Amino acid sequence: MPDRPHPSVFDLTPLNPAFNDDPHALLDQLRRECPVHRDETAGTFVLTRYADVRGVLSESSMWRHPSRAEPAAMIQRRLVGEKIEGLQVPEDEAGASILFLDDPDHARIREPLAKALYKRVAKCRPLVTKVVTGKLDALEGRAEFDAMNDFALQVPIDAIARILGVDEHRLMEFRSWSEGAILSLNPFRTPEQTAALVAAINALSAYFRELMTARRRTPRDDLVSDMVQLQAEGAPLGDGEISNNLQGLLIGGNLTTTDLIGNAIWLLLTHPDQLTRLKAEPALINSAVEEVLRYESPVDVTSRIAPRDTEVGGCPVKQAQSLFMSLRGANRDPDTFPDPHRFDIARKDAPHVAFGGGTHLCIGSPLARLEAQVALPLFFARFPSLRLADPEARPRWRNLPFFRGLKELPVAV
Ligand code: HEM
């Protein structure tokens, strides 16, 4: 038996400076000593072994809706219990997000949304290239810049705005609402941040209804038009469900894809042999992006709820108990990934779980991959001698629970 207690879910967030500094010291310890760990303080199991995480994700009968979790599952219960003052979104939007729905509603909404989104993403490489090139042009002539705020943060919002069909003259407003809406991911918001969040969500909700009405009248070549068109053709979708889930694409995709691009730039600058190899063999870009997703996953965890008494990794789990899956921990499991703490852009057969899996597999994964695959080669081609502005400085990771990305990434041209 180990002589120290196992870390709780709270210790496994960047609010714990040791985890923020090196998450894998704690995750490796937990995987070695107790891969299916019952954390009584948070009322959940924490899984760190790849086989267990993959097994639970693949099981489509697992529940997702937080209200189905036992009362002890405090993090899940808080998601449904939290009432935010001042929100003025129409009633039919509440609780409609596929992120937390179970079947049949999950499949009913996700299927038409995925169909429309994947069709758009399949043809949006030129659009993403244009967005990236515009951001790089704006950096021309700078001797130093912040690769996070001046580049990685800028690409995903503009890409999704254009896919959705946000009007050109509303782009500035839309960007600021998007940044406000991302605060919904921060459970430790200040009152000022909550006010900014409320204002952003109210504005977004009103704007999406406006867009839906406009596109019903005059369809355009965009995702809002696709969704109202599918609804008109008989897809069983309410207006609130369309609006909520289009906003979900925005909120789910911005910070995560920003962090994928930012983590990739940082990893390549701190592993110059890998950057040199990527430049010499551009065809490695897809496996390089997969390795960044595995090695420095933007999202820490996802969760499920046991739909019946069952067993996970040999441990009994009761109906309604919560299962937190450490995607970060699973992605560095030595039983699945040889030499897991080595960053290797040519790694083969590395089926990471950075996008979760099963029926809830990230719906935005094709778009996130495309953005990174387009952005990184163009970025490094534009700044061939790029280096960290201060090579000795320690990376400054954000301390938003369950996400991993840099606060800033100062670079010199
Ligand atoms: C690198 C970028 C991204 C990462 C690492 C990421 C990660 C994840 C993860 C871990 C989940 C939970 C999956 C599960 O529980 O099995 C998820 C779900 C989701 N993501 Fe992403 N995501 C990214 C980009 C995006 C983008 C670009 C969008 C939108 C365009 C998006 C929209 C969503 C939505 C709507 C869900 C809920 C899907 C469902 O429950 O059916 N994500 N994502």
XYZ file of C-alpha atoms and ligand atoms in Angstrom:
456
model
C 0.000 0.000 0.000
C 1.344 3.495 -0.760
C 2.061 5.615 2.322
C 0.521 8.770 0.797
C -3.121 9.343 -0.129
C -4.114 9.173 -3.774
C -4.767 12.570 -5.388
C -8.388 13.714 -5.588
C -9.973 15.175 -8.720
C -9.265 18.618 -7.253
C -5.545 17.791 -6.995
C -5.699 16.820 -10.658
C -6.520 20.331 -11.850
C -4.131 23.190 -12.587
C -5.336 24.884 -9.379
C -2.818 22.505 -7.783
C 0.581 24.101 -8.629
C 2.291 20.681 -8.678
C -0.197 19.382 -11.266
C 0.044 22.601 -13.273
C 3.818 22.199 -13.325
C 3.902 18.489 -14.203
C 0.543 16.681 -14.457
C 2.212 13.377 -15.268
C 3.987 12.933 -11.943
C 0.553 12.584 -10.290
C -1.175 10.785 -13.167
C 1.590 8.176 -13.494
C 1.468 7.585 -9.742
C -2.294 7.121 -9.811
C -2.213 4.805 -12.843
C 0.482 2.677 -11.189
C -1.088 2.505 -7.747
C -4.841 2.742 -8.283
C -5.960 2.993 -11.935
C -9.661 2.844 -10.965
C -9.629 5.239 -8.033
C -12.730 6.117 -6.002
C -12.375 9.746 -4.940
C -14.835 10.206 -2.068
C -14.295 13.987 -1.808
C -15.615 14.553 -5.349
C -17.887 11.506 -5.383
C -16.465 9.997 -8.535
C -14.154 7.312 -9.869
C -11.040 8.524 -11.668
C -9.687 6.293 -14.469
C -6.135 6.699 -15.735
C -5.468 3.463 -17.653
C -5.958 3.649 -21.435
C -7.797 0.306 -21.719
C -10.345 1.292 -19.039
C -10.894 4.778 -20.479
C -11.319 3.463 -24.019
C -13.630 0.702 -22.738
C -15.991 3.115 -20.956
C -15.991 5.618 -23.842
C -16.922 2.878 -26.314
C -19.851 1.647 -24.260
C -22.834 3.439 -25.784
C -25.216 2.568 -22.941
C -23.238 4.782 -20.506
C -25.145 7.874 -19.358
C -23.913 11.419 -19.789
C -26.605 13.673 -18.346
C -25.328 15.045 -15.013
C -28.764 14.807 -13.349
C -28.520 11.001 -13.581
C -25.486 10.919 -11.286
C -25.840 10.026 -7.613
C -26.062 13.052 -5.249
C -22.479 12.436 -4.059
C -21.167 13.210 -7.567
C -20.721 16.872 -6.732
C -18.982 18.114 -9.893
C -21.624 16.605 -12.167
C -24.507 17.733 -9.938
C -23.155 21.269 -9.884
C -23.447 21.438 -13.657
C -27.209 20.988 -13.472
C -27.708 22.766 -10.141
C -25.995 26.033 -11.057
C -28.435 28.891 -11.768
C -26.843 31.946 -13.347
C -28.667 35.222 -12.592
C -29.549 37.454 -15.515
C -29.603 34.914 -18.332
C -32.378 35.771 -20.762
C -32.230 32.912 -23.230
C -35.539 31.471 -24.457
C -36.773 28.500 -22.436
C -36.508 26.042 -25.322
C -32.724 26.524 -25.417
C -32.109 25.403 -21.851
C -30.634 21.921 -21.474
C -30.572 21.275 -25.222
C -26.803 20.835 -25.624
C -25.710 17.483 -27.072
C -22.713 17.614 -24.749
C -24.911 16.438 -21.871
C -27.856 14.731 -23.552
C -28.502 10.993 -23.691
C -30.263 9.055 -26.440
C -32.754 9.334 -28.008
C -32.443 13.159 -27.829
C -28.665 13.075 -28.245
C -28.815 11.119 -31.514
C -31.840 13.073 -32.771
C -29.965 16.383 -32.517
C -26.407 15.222 -33.158
C -27.116 13.329 -36.388
C -28.359 16.252 -38.534
C -25.857 18.632 -36.927
C -22.924 16.305 -37.642
C -24.128 15.701 -41.181
C -24.255 19.423 -41.933
C -21.017 20.267 -40.098
C -18.933 17.476 -41.680
C -20.102 18.459 -45.157
C -18.961 22.036 -44.546
C -15.645 21.046 -42.949
C -14.868 18.754 -45.901
C -14.771 21.780 -48.188
C -13.437 24.487 -45.888
C -9.664 24.092 -46.300
C -9.496 27.193 -48.584
C -11.475 29.196 -45.999
C -9.202 28.113 -43.131
C -6.142 28.886 -45.267
C -7.504 32.375 -45.925
C -8.160 32.981 -42.212
C -4.661 31.783 -41.234
C -2.968 33.803 -43.979
C -4.823 36.930 -42.853
C -3.601 36.473 -39.276
C -0.007 35.920 -40.467
C -0.152 39.023 -42.682
C -1.185 41.054 -39.645
C 2.005 39.921 -37.861
C 4.286 40.966 -40.745
C 7.106 43.276 -39.616
C 6.877 42.399 -35.908
C 10.186 41.418 -34.272
C 8.390 39.775 -31.349
C 4.806 38.719 -30.701
C 2.713 36.501 -28.470
C 1.971 33.337 -30.461
C -1.030 32.584 -28.222
C -2.908 35.868 -28.225
C -1.716 37.183 -31.583
C -2.153 33.935 -33.518
C -3.483 30.722 -31.874
C -6.424 32.504 -30.257
C -7.401 34.299 -33.442
C -7.782 31.438 -35.908
C -10.574 29.227 -34.453
C -13.069 32.038 -33.739
C -12.798 33.445 -37.249
C -12.949 29.995 -38.853
C -16.119 28.916 -37.025
C -17.724 32.353 -37.474
C -17.321 32.053 -41.223
C -18.549 28.449 -41.290
C -21.635 29.412 -39.291
C -22.283 32.412 -41.517
C -21.729 35.353 -39.191
C -22.111 38.576 -41.143
C -18.828 40.308 -41.951
C -19.834 43.545 -40.196
C -20.734 41.683 -36.970
C -17.427 39.784 -36.729
C -15.903 42.100 -34.116
C -18.943 41.804 -31.843
C -19.079 38.082 -32.416
C -15.434 37.699 -31.379
C -16.044 39.517 -28.108
C -19.220 37.488 -27.358
C -17.264 34.302 -28.053
C -14.576 35.298 -25.594
C -17.277 36.073 -23.003
C -19.062 32.773 -23.611
C -15.834 30.816 -22.996
C -16.081 31.955 -19.365
C -18.866 29.375 -18.991
C -16.054 26.798 -18.855
C -14.553 28.419 -15.752
C -16.252 27.212 -12.550
C -14.243 29.740 -10.477
C -15.446 32.919 -12.202
C -15.296 36.309 -10.467
C -18.617 38.266 -10.317
C -17.297 40.540 -13.099
C -16.563 37.511 -15.279
C -20.030 36.101 -14.622
C -21.542 39.439 -15.708
C -19.461 39.315 -18.905
C -20.579 35.721 -19.483
C -24.272 36.586 -19.034
C -24.014 39.534 -21.418
C -22.221 37.383 -24.009
C -24.666 34.449 -23.854
C -27.700 36.773 -24.026
C -26.232 38.544 -27.044
C -25.259 35.294 -28.801
C -28.648 33.739 -28.213
C -30.460 36.781 -29.633
C -28.048 36.923 -32.574
C -28.481 33.247 -33.498
C -32.285 33.629 -33.509
C -31.854 36.674 -35.748
C -29.561 34.717 -38.089
C -31.968 31.774 -38.236
C -34.860 34.059 -39.198
C -32.750 35.825 -41.819
C -31.506 32.557 -43.356
C -35.033 31.128 -43.510
C -35.973 34.122 -45.610
C -32.808 34.164 -47.716
C -30.599 31.063 -47.457
C -26.849 31.496 -47.892
C -23.906 29.139 -48.204
C -23.445 28.598 -44.449
C -24.174 26.242 -41.542
C -27.067 28.264 -40.106
C -28.807 27.990 -43.488
C -28.054 24.235 -43.585
C -29.670 23.688 -40.176
C -32.865 25.648 -40.831
C -33.092 23.921 -44.200
C -32.767 20.443 -42.601
C -35.467 21.447 -40.114
C -37.751 22.578 -42.952
C -37.188 19.243 -44.691
C -38.420 17.390 -41.606
C -35.419 16.893 -39.293
C -37.053 16.792 -35.828
C -35.265 19.815 -34.368
C -36.664 22.696 -32.307
C -35.425 26.266 -32.822
C -33.944 26.284 -29.298
C -32.078 23.057 -30.022
C -30.570 24.484 -33.200
C -29.601 27.752 -31.553
C -28.118 26.139 -28.435
C -26.046 23.637 -30.380
C -24.734 26.153 -32.898
C -23.550 28.211 -29.920
C -22.075 24.975 -28.540
C -19.851 24.686 -31.606
C -18.471 28.067 -30.788
C -17.900 27.472 -27.105
C -16.634 23.888 -27.476
C -14.272 24.649 -30.286
C -12.489 27.887 -29.566
C -10.348 27.457 -26.486
C -9.621 23.805 -27.264
C -8.398 24.439 -30.805
C -6.481 27.527 -29.677
C -4.690 25.296 -27.175
C -3.996 22.621 -29.778
C -2.299 25.201 -32.021
C -0.526 26.901 -29.077
C 0.672 23.635 -27.540
C 1.939 22.527 -30.960
C 3.953 25.718 -31.483
C 5.431 25.440 -28.006
C 6.274 21.731 -28.338
C 7.910 22.205 -31.737
C 9.970 25.177 -30.538
C 11.131 23.241 -27.487
C 11.886 20.087 -29.541
C 13.907 21.608 -32.409
C 14.840 18.180 -33.808
C 11.126 17.486 -34.329
C 10.548 20.884 -35.964
C 13.505 20.313 -38.302
C 12.097 16.906 -39.210
C 8.635 18.342 -39.879
C 10.120 20.970 -42.179
C 12.091 18.299 -44.035
C 9.117 15.917 -44.275
C 5.952 18.051 -44.568
C 3.848 14.899 -45.054
C 4.336 14.255 -41.331
C 1.985 17.129 -40.458
C -1.029 14.882 -39.785
C 0.848 12.558 -37.454
C 2.520 15.590 -35.822
C -0.912 17.039 -34.977
C -2.034 13.656 -33.570
C 1.109 13.498 -31.434
C 0.451 16.989 -30.033
C -3.112 15.884 -29.191
C -1.755 12.797 -27.419
C 1.229 14.368 -25.712
C -0.320 17.659 -24.542
C -4.073 17.064 -24.751
C -6.046 20.342 -24.619
C -8.880 18.700 -22.619
C -8.018 16.862 -19.404
C -11.080 14.745 -18.731
C -14.502 13.668 -19.834
C -17.103 11.799 -17.837
C -19.848 9.185 -17.957
C -22.332 7.789 -15.432
C -22.870 4.062 -14.883
C -26.342 3.077 -16.167
C -26.388 -0.093 -14.027
C -24.255 -1.949 -11.493
C -21.162 -2.970 -13.431
C -17.395 -3.470 -13.276
C -14.612 -1.267 -14.620
C -11.036 -2.554 -14.693
C -11.988 -5.231 -12.175
C -13.617 -2.783 -9.702
C -17.323 -2.827 -8.868
C -19.180 0.332 -9.903
C -22.781 0.964 -8.866
C -25.568 2.407 -10.968
C -25.474 6.253 -11.030
C -21.850 6.440 -9.897
C -19.730 8.892 -11.815
C -16.677 7.967 -13.889
C -14.105 10.656 -14.654
C -11.733 9.602 -17.381
C -8.334 11.223 -17.457
C -7.745 11.599 -21.190
C -4.336 13.080 -20.372
C -3.458 10.085 -18.190
C -4.736 7.528 -20.723
C -2.746 9.205 -23.506
C 0.526 8.581 -21.640
C -0.211 4.980 -20.584
C 2.989 2.974 -21.221
C 0.930 -0.178 -21.880
C -0.481 1.472 -25.013
C 2.155 4.021 -26.033
C 5.777 2.827 -25.904
C 8.022 5.431 -24.251
C 4.928 7.582 -23.615
C 6.740 10.685 -22.350
C 8.712 11.070 -25.574
C 7.351 13.613 -28.066
C 7.681 11.924 -31.461
C 5.864 13.452 -34.436
C 6.334 10.260 -36.465
C 4.794 7.984 -33.822
C 2.789 5.179 -35.425
C -0.392 3.497 -34.223
C -1.145 6.059 -31.553
C -4.934 5.958 -31.126
C -5.173 8.710 -28.500
C -8.396 9.665 -26.719
C -7.908 13.454 -26.770
C -11.316 13.819 -28.474
C -13.083 11.372 -26.135
C -14.912 8.581 -27.929
C -18.032 6.560 -28.641
C -21.302 8.356 -29.335
C -20.051 11.612 -27.741
C -16.747 11.695 -29.679
C -15.930 15.364 -30.259
C -18.103 16.526 -33.144
C -15.551 19.242 -33.952
C -12.550 16.908 -34.280
C -12.352 17.087 -38.109
C -12.394 20.891 -37.949
C -9.849 21.109 -35.108
C -7.505 18.758 -36.979
C -7.882 20.710 -40.222
C -7.183 24.058 -38.524
C -3.986 22.740 -36.924
C -2.871 20.942 -40.103
C -3.274 24.171 -42.102
C -2.074 26.669 -39.474
C 1.196 25.042 -38.352
C 3.021 24.642 -41.700
C 1.999 28.163 -42.793
C 3.078 29.601 -39.434
C 6.551 28.023 -39.460
C 7.044 28.805 -43.167
C 6.276 32.483 -42.532
C 8.736 32.725 -39.612
C 11.573 30.325 -40.539
C 13.909 31.432 -37.719
C 11.269 31.684 -35.025
C 12.422 31.043 -31.441
C 11.133 31.487 -27.911
C 11.640 35.110 -26.832
C 13.128 33.851 -23.547
C 14.321 30.252 -23.852
C 15.017 30.085 -20.108
C 11.482 31.128 -19.052
C 9.213 28.422 -17.683
C 5.977 27.928 -19.647
C 3.032 29.732 -18.030
C 0.062 27.362 -18.177
C -3.439 28.756 -17.682
C -5.110 27.556 -14.500
C -8.537 26.786 -15.931
C -9.602 23.399 -14.550
C -9.840 20.533 -17.060
C -8.074 22.369 -19.893
C -4.377 22.754 -20.674
C -3.055 25.648 -22.658
C -0.582 28.478 -22.315
C -1.428 31.943 -20.967
C 1.075 33.426 -23.376
C 3.830 32.302 -25.712
C 6.248 35.170 -26.445
C 8.308 34.452 -29.551
C 11.019 36.317 -31.469
C 11.165 36.398 -35.258
C -8.343 20.263 -30.268
C -9.570 20.673 -30.179
C -10.639 19.934 -29.426
C -10.537 19.021 -28.415
C -9.275 18.476 -27.753
C -11.897 18.633 -28.053
C -12.213 17.693 -27.088
C -13.487 17.237 -26.826
C -13.811 16.200 -25.872
C -12.806 15.469 -24.997
C -15.152 16.024 -25.904
C -15.956 15.034 -25.039
C -16.085 13.713 -25.802
C -16.580 12.561 -24.958
O -17.109 12.792 -23.869
O -16.427 11.410 -25.409
C -15.688 16.938 -26.879
C -17.020 17.059 -27.217
C -17.526 18.033 -28.025
N -16.796 18.954 -28.774
Fe -14.796 19.063 -28.895
N -12.773 19.326 -28.861
C -12.057 20.115 -29.717
C -12.553 20.926 -30.725
C -13.880 21.126 -30.968
C -14.421 21.950 -32.028
C -13.592 22.687 -33.082
C -15.792 21.945 -31.882
C -16.842 22.639 -32.717
C -16.714 22.990 -33.968
C -16.104 21.076 -30.752
C -17.384 20.803 -30.304
C -17.684 19.771 -29.419
C -19.049 19.377 -29.105
C -20.330 20.048 -29.613
C -18.950 18.271 -28.242
C -20.093 17.441 -27.648
C -20.291 16.198 -28.524
C -21.311 15.201 -27.964
O -21.427 15.108 -26.737
O -21.975 14.509 -28.753
N -14.927 20.597 -30.238
N -14.653 17.671 -27.444
